[in-house]
Amino acid sequence: MAMRVLLEKEGHVIVGETDNGVDALSLVKDLIPDLVVLDIGIPRLDGLEVISRISAFELPLKVLVLTGQSASLFAMRCMQAGASGFVCKQGGLSELISAVNAVVAGYNYFPSTAVRQTRRNNGQMDDQELIQRLSDREMAVLQYLANGYSNKEISEQMFISNKTVSTYKTRLLLKLNAHSLVDLIEFAKRNALV
């Protein structure tokens, strides 16, 4: 609500709002807005998938991600999916206005820390690098698992089969050097993915 009031006060016209990824895609097709402000943590179709699908529409619009997720873990993924900007909710509404104005003017708006890669002195990958190796779908499955969703619930949320969810779980265990679902959940919580 505060975001809507602030954007309207700045002269922006809000043409639609929704609380899930499936409806967001439908609204984008119907309304063709200049800018979509999107939280990647939305239900029914994860935000990264929404960004990718919006990009595939080849419409003259921009996507700005406004989220509580970590910039160091998600900003680069959003950029790769086709977003034009990334703002953390912790940055406050004034940063949102700056980002909206920059993106509408044709600029990209991403935190500089988002593109930095870090390595430990011993050459082993740290958690951020492990996360960067995950596909967008693997990341979504990890987040659902960490939030207590069952395979069946995940398959319904992501519109994929139960078997595909199991395959993603197996890949997550391998890629994150985890030995159990508990390890995956601890990894997600340690890295503020939930």
Short mmCIF file of C-alpha atoms in Angstrom, two decimals:
data_model
loop_
_atom_site.label_atom_id
_atom_site.label_comp_id
_atom_site.label_asym_id
_atom_site.label_seq_id
_atom_site.Cartn_x
_atom_site.Cartn_y
_atom_site.Cartn_z
CA MET A 1 0.00 0.00 0.00
CA ALA A 2 2.75 2.47 0.94
CA MET A 3 4.57 1.62 -2.27
CA ARG A 4 1.49 2.36 -4.38
CA VAL A 5 0.90 5.71 -2.69
CA LEU A 6 4.55 6.69 -3.03
CA LEU A 7 4.74 5.76 -6.71
CA GLU A 8 1.50 7.60 -7.49
CA LYS A 9 2.78 10.64 -5.59
CA GLU A 10 5.86 10.55 -7.85
CA GLY A 11 3.58 10.67 -10.91
CA HIS A 12 3.52 6.99 -11.82
CA VAL A 13 0.22 5.36 -12.78
CA ILE A 14 -0.43 1.92 -11.29
CA VAL A 15 -2.37 -0.13 -13.86
CA GLY A 16 -2.53 -3.45 -12.03
CA GLU A 17 -1.53 -5.43 -8.95
CA THR A 18 -1.45 -9.11 -8.08
CA ASP A 19 0.00 -11.43 -5.46
CA ASN A 20 1.14 -14.40 -7.57
CA GLY A 21 3.26 -15.21 -10.60
CA VAL A 22 0.56 -16.75 -12.79
CA ASP A 23 -1.70 -13.70 -12.51
CA ALA A 24 1.31 -11.40 -12.97
CA LEU A 25 2.00 -12.94 -16.39
CA SER A 26 -1.64 -12.58 -17.35
CA LEU A 27 -1.72 -8.92 -16.30
CA VAL A 28 1.49 -8.16 -18.19
CA LYS A 29 0.02 -9.64 -21.39
CA ASP A 30 -3.27 -7.78 -20.98
CA LEU A 31 -2.01 -4.39 -19.77
CA ILE A 32 1.50 -4.15 -21.30
CA PRO A 33 2.83 -1.74 -18.65
CA ASP A 34 6.03 0.28 -19.05
CA LEU A 35 7.41 -1.16 -15.81
CA VAL A 36 6.70 -4.25 -13.71
CA VAL A 37 7.75 -4.11 -10.05
CA LEU A 38 8.06 -7.72 -8.94
CA ASP A 39 8.92 -9.59 -5.75
CA ILE A 40 10.75 -12.81 -6.67
CA GLY A 41 9.28 -14.54 -3.62
CA ILE A 42 5.74 -14.63 -5.01
CA PRO A 43 3.72 -17.88 -4.97
CA ARG A 44 2.37 -20.10 -7.78
CA LEU A 45 5.22 -19.33 -10.19
CA ASP A 46 8.51 -18.13 -8.78
CA GLY A 47 9.68 -14.63 -9.62
CA LEU A 48 12.74 -15.69 -11.62
CA GLU A 49 10.51 -17.76 -13.90
CA VAL A 50 8.11 -14.82 -14.22
CA ILE A 51 11.00 -12.56 -15.28
CA SER A 52 12.17 -15.10 -17.87
CA ARG A 53 8.68 -15.47 -19.31
CA ILE A 54 8.11 -11.72 -19.42
CA SER A 55 11.40 -11.35 -21.30
CA ALA A 56 10.25 -14.01 -23.77
CA PHE A 57 7.13 -11.92 -24.55
CA GLU A 58 9.47 -9.38 -26.21
CA LEU A 59 7.28 -6.51 -25.06
CA PRO A 60 8.61 -2.96 -24.62
CA LEU A 61 8.63 -3.11 -20.83
CA LYS A 62 11.12 -3.27 -17.98
CA VAL A 63 11.14 -5.42 -14.84
CA LEU A 64 12.35 -4.05 -11.50
CA VAL A 65 12.73 -6.58 -8.69
CA LEU A 66 11.78 -5.37 -5.20
CA THR A 67 12.43 -8.12 -2.69
CA GLY A 68 13.54 -9.08 0.77
CA GLN A 69 15.93 -11.65 -0.72
CA SER A 70 19.69 -11.15 -0.54
CA ALA A 71 21.15 -9.01 -3.34
CA SER A 72 24.40 -10.95 -3.31
CA LEU A 73 22.49 -14.16 -4.00
CA PHE A 74 19.69 -13.03 -6.30
CA ALA A 75 20.54 -9.79 -8.13
CA MET A 76 22.74 -11.47 -10.72
CA ARG A 77 20.14 -14.20 -11.29
CA CYS A 78 17.50 -11.54 -11.85
CA MET A 79 19.75 -9.71 -14.29
CA GLN A 80 20.41 -12.94 -16.19
CA ALA A 81 16.67 -13.68 -16.30
CA GLY A 82 16.03 -10.28 -17.90
CA ALA A 83 15.35 -7.81 -15.08
CA SER A 84 16.48 -4.21 -15.48
CA GLY A 85 16.90 -3.52 -11.78
CA PHE A 86 17.05 -4.99 -8.29
CA VAL A 87 16.19 -3.28 -4.99
CA CYS A 88 16.17 -4.81 -1.52
CA LYS A 89 13.17 -3.90 0.62
CA GLN A 90 15.58 -3.07 3.44
CA GLY A 91 16.84 -0.14 1.31
CA GLY A 92 13.65 1.79 1.96
CA LEU A 93 11.12 3.47 -0.28
CA SER A 94 13.46 6.28 -1.35
CA GLU A 95 15.74 3.71 -3.00
CA LEU A 96 12.72 2.24 -4.75
CA ILE A 97 11.90 5.65 -6.25
CA SER A 98 15.50 6.07 -7.43
CA ALA A 99 15.42 2.62 -9.00
CA VAL A 100 12.04 3.17 -10.69
CA ASN A 101 13.18 6.49 -12.13
CA ALA A 102 16.47 5.01 -13.37
CA VAL A 103 14.84 1.97 -14.99
CA VAL A 104 12.05 4.03 -16.60
CA ALA A 105 14.76 6.35 -18.00
CA GLY A 106 16.40 3.35 -19.66
CA TYR A 107 19.16 2.57 -17.17
CA ASN A 108 19.85 -0.61 -15.25
CA TYR A 109 19.79 -0.45 -11.45
CA PHE A 110 21.69 -3.18 -9.61
CA PRO A 111 23.74 -3.11 -6.38
CA SER A 112 27.47 -3.29 -7.06
CA THR A 113 27.88 -6.10 -4.52
CA ALA A 114 25.60 -8.29 -6.59
CA VAL A 115 28.14 -9.06 -9.26
CA ARG A 116 31.15 -9.71 -7.07
CA GLN A 117 32.35 -13.27 -6.73
CA THR A 118 34.17 -14.26 -3.58
CA ARG A 119 36.56 -17.12 -2.89
CA ARG A 120 37.92 -18.41 0.34
CA ASN A 121 41.66 -18.45 0.73
CA ASN A 122 41.81 -22.23 0.51
CA GLY A 123 40.14 -22.24 -2.90
CA GLN A 124 36.98 -24.04 -1.80
CA MET A 125 33.67 -22.62 -2.87
CA ASP A 126 31.78 -20.66 -0.28
CA ASP A 127 28.00 -20.79 0.08
CA GLN A 128 27.42 -17.91 -2.34
CA GLU A 129 29.35 -19.66 -5.08
CA LEU A 130 27.44 -22.89 -4.44
CA ILE A 131 24.19 -20.95 -4.73
CA GLN A 132 25.33 -19.36 -8.00
CA ARG A 133 25.73 -22.87 -9.46
CA LEU A 134 22.04 -23.62 -8.91
CA SER A 135 19.55 -23.21 -11.73
CA ASP A 136 16.53 -20.99 -11.11
CA ARG A 137 14.32 -24.06 -10.77
CA GLU A 138 16.72 -25.69 -8.29
CA MET A 139 16.71 -22.47 -6.27
CA ALA A 140 12.91 -22.41 -6.22
CA VAL A 141 12.72 -26.06 -5.10
CA LEU A 142 15.27 -25.36 -2.35
CA GLN A 143 13.19 -22.44 -1.09
CA TYR A 144 9.99 -24.47 -1.11
CA LEU A 145 11.71 -27.33 0.74
CA ALA A 146 13.10 -24.94 3.33
CA ASN A 147 9.60 -23.56 3.84
CA GLY A 148 8.30 -27.04 4.65
CA TYR A 149 6.56 -27.88 1.37
CA SER A 150 6.17 -31.55 0.42
CA ASN A 151 7.17 -32.85 -3.02
CA LYS A 152 3.50 -32.93 -3.99
CA GLU A 153 2.94 -29.33 -2.89
CA ILE A 154 6.07 -28.19 -4.73
CA SER A 155 4.96 -29.95 -7.91
CA GLU A 156 1.59 -28.17 -7.70
CA GLN A 157 3.18 -24.76 -7.05
CA MET A 158 5.72 -25.08 -9.87
CA PHE A 159 3.51 -26.96 -12.35
CA ILE A 160 5.98 -29.85 -12.63
CA SER A 161 5.71 -33.56 -11.86
CA ASN A 162 6.48 -35.15 -8.50
CA LYS A 163 9.33 -37.06 -10.14
CA THR A 164 10.87 -33.82 -11.43
CA VAL A 165 10.80 -32.41 -7.90
CA SER A 166 12.67 -35.52 -6.69
CA THR A 167 15.23 -35.03 -9.45
CA TYR A 168 15.77 -31.42 -8.36
CA LYS A 169 16.18 -32.56 -4.74
CA THR A 170 18.86 -35.04 -5.81
CA ARG A 171 20.67 -32.35 -7.78
CA LEU A 172 20.50 -29.98 -4.80
CA LEU A 173 22.03 -32.58 -2.50
CA LEU A 174 24.91 -33.07 -4.95
CA LYS A 175 25.51 -29.42 -5.82
CA LEU A 176 25.35 -28.19 -2.22
CA ASN A 177 27.37 -31.08 -0.77
CA ALA A 178 24.42 -31.92 1.49
CA HIS A 179 23.61 -35.35 2.88
CA SER A 180 19.96 -34.92 3.80
CA LEU A 181 16.91 -32.72 3.56
CA VAL A 182 17.85 -31.31 6.98
CA ASP A 183 21.21 -30.18 5.53
CA LEU A 184 19.41 -28.46 2.64
CA ILE A 185 17.07 -26.64 5.03
CA GLU A 186 19.97 -25.54 7.24
CA PHE A 187 21.85 -24.31 4.15
CA ALA A 188 18.82 -22.29 3.02
CA LYS A 189 18.32 -20.74 6.46
CA ARG A 190 22.03 -19.99 6.91
CA ASN A 191 21.98 -18.08 3.62
CA ALA A 192 18.67 -16.25 4.24
CA LEU A 193 16.93 -18.00 1.35
CA VAL A 194 13.75 -18.32 3.43
#
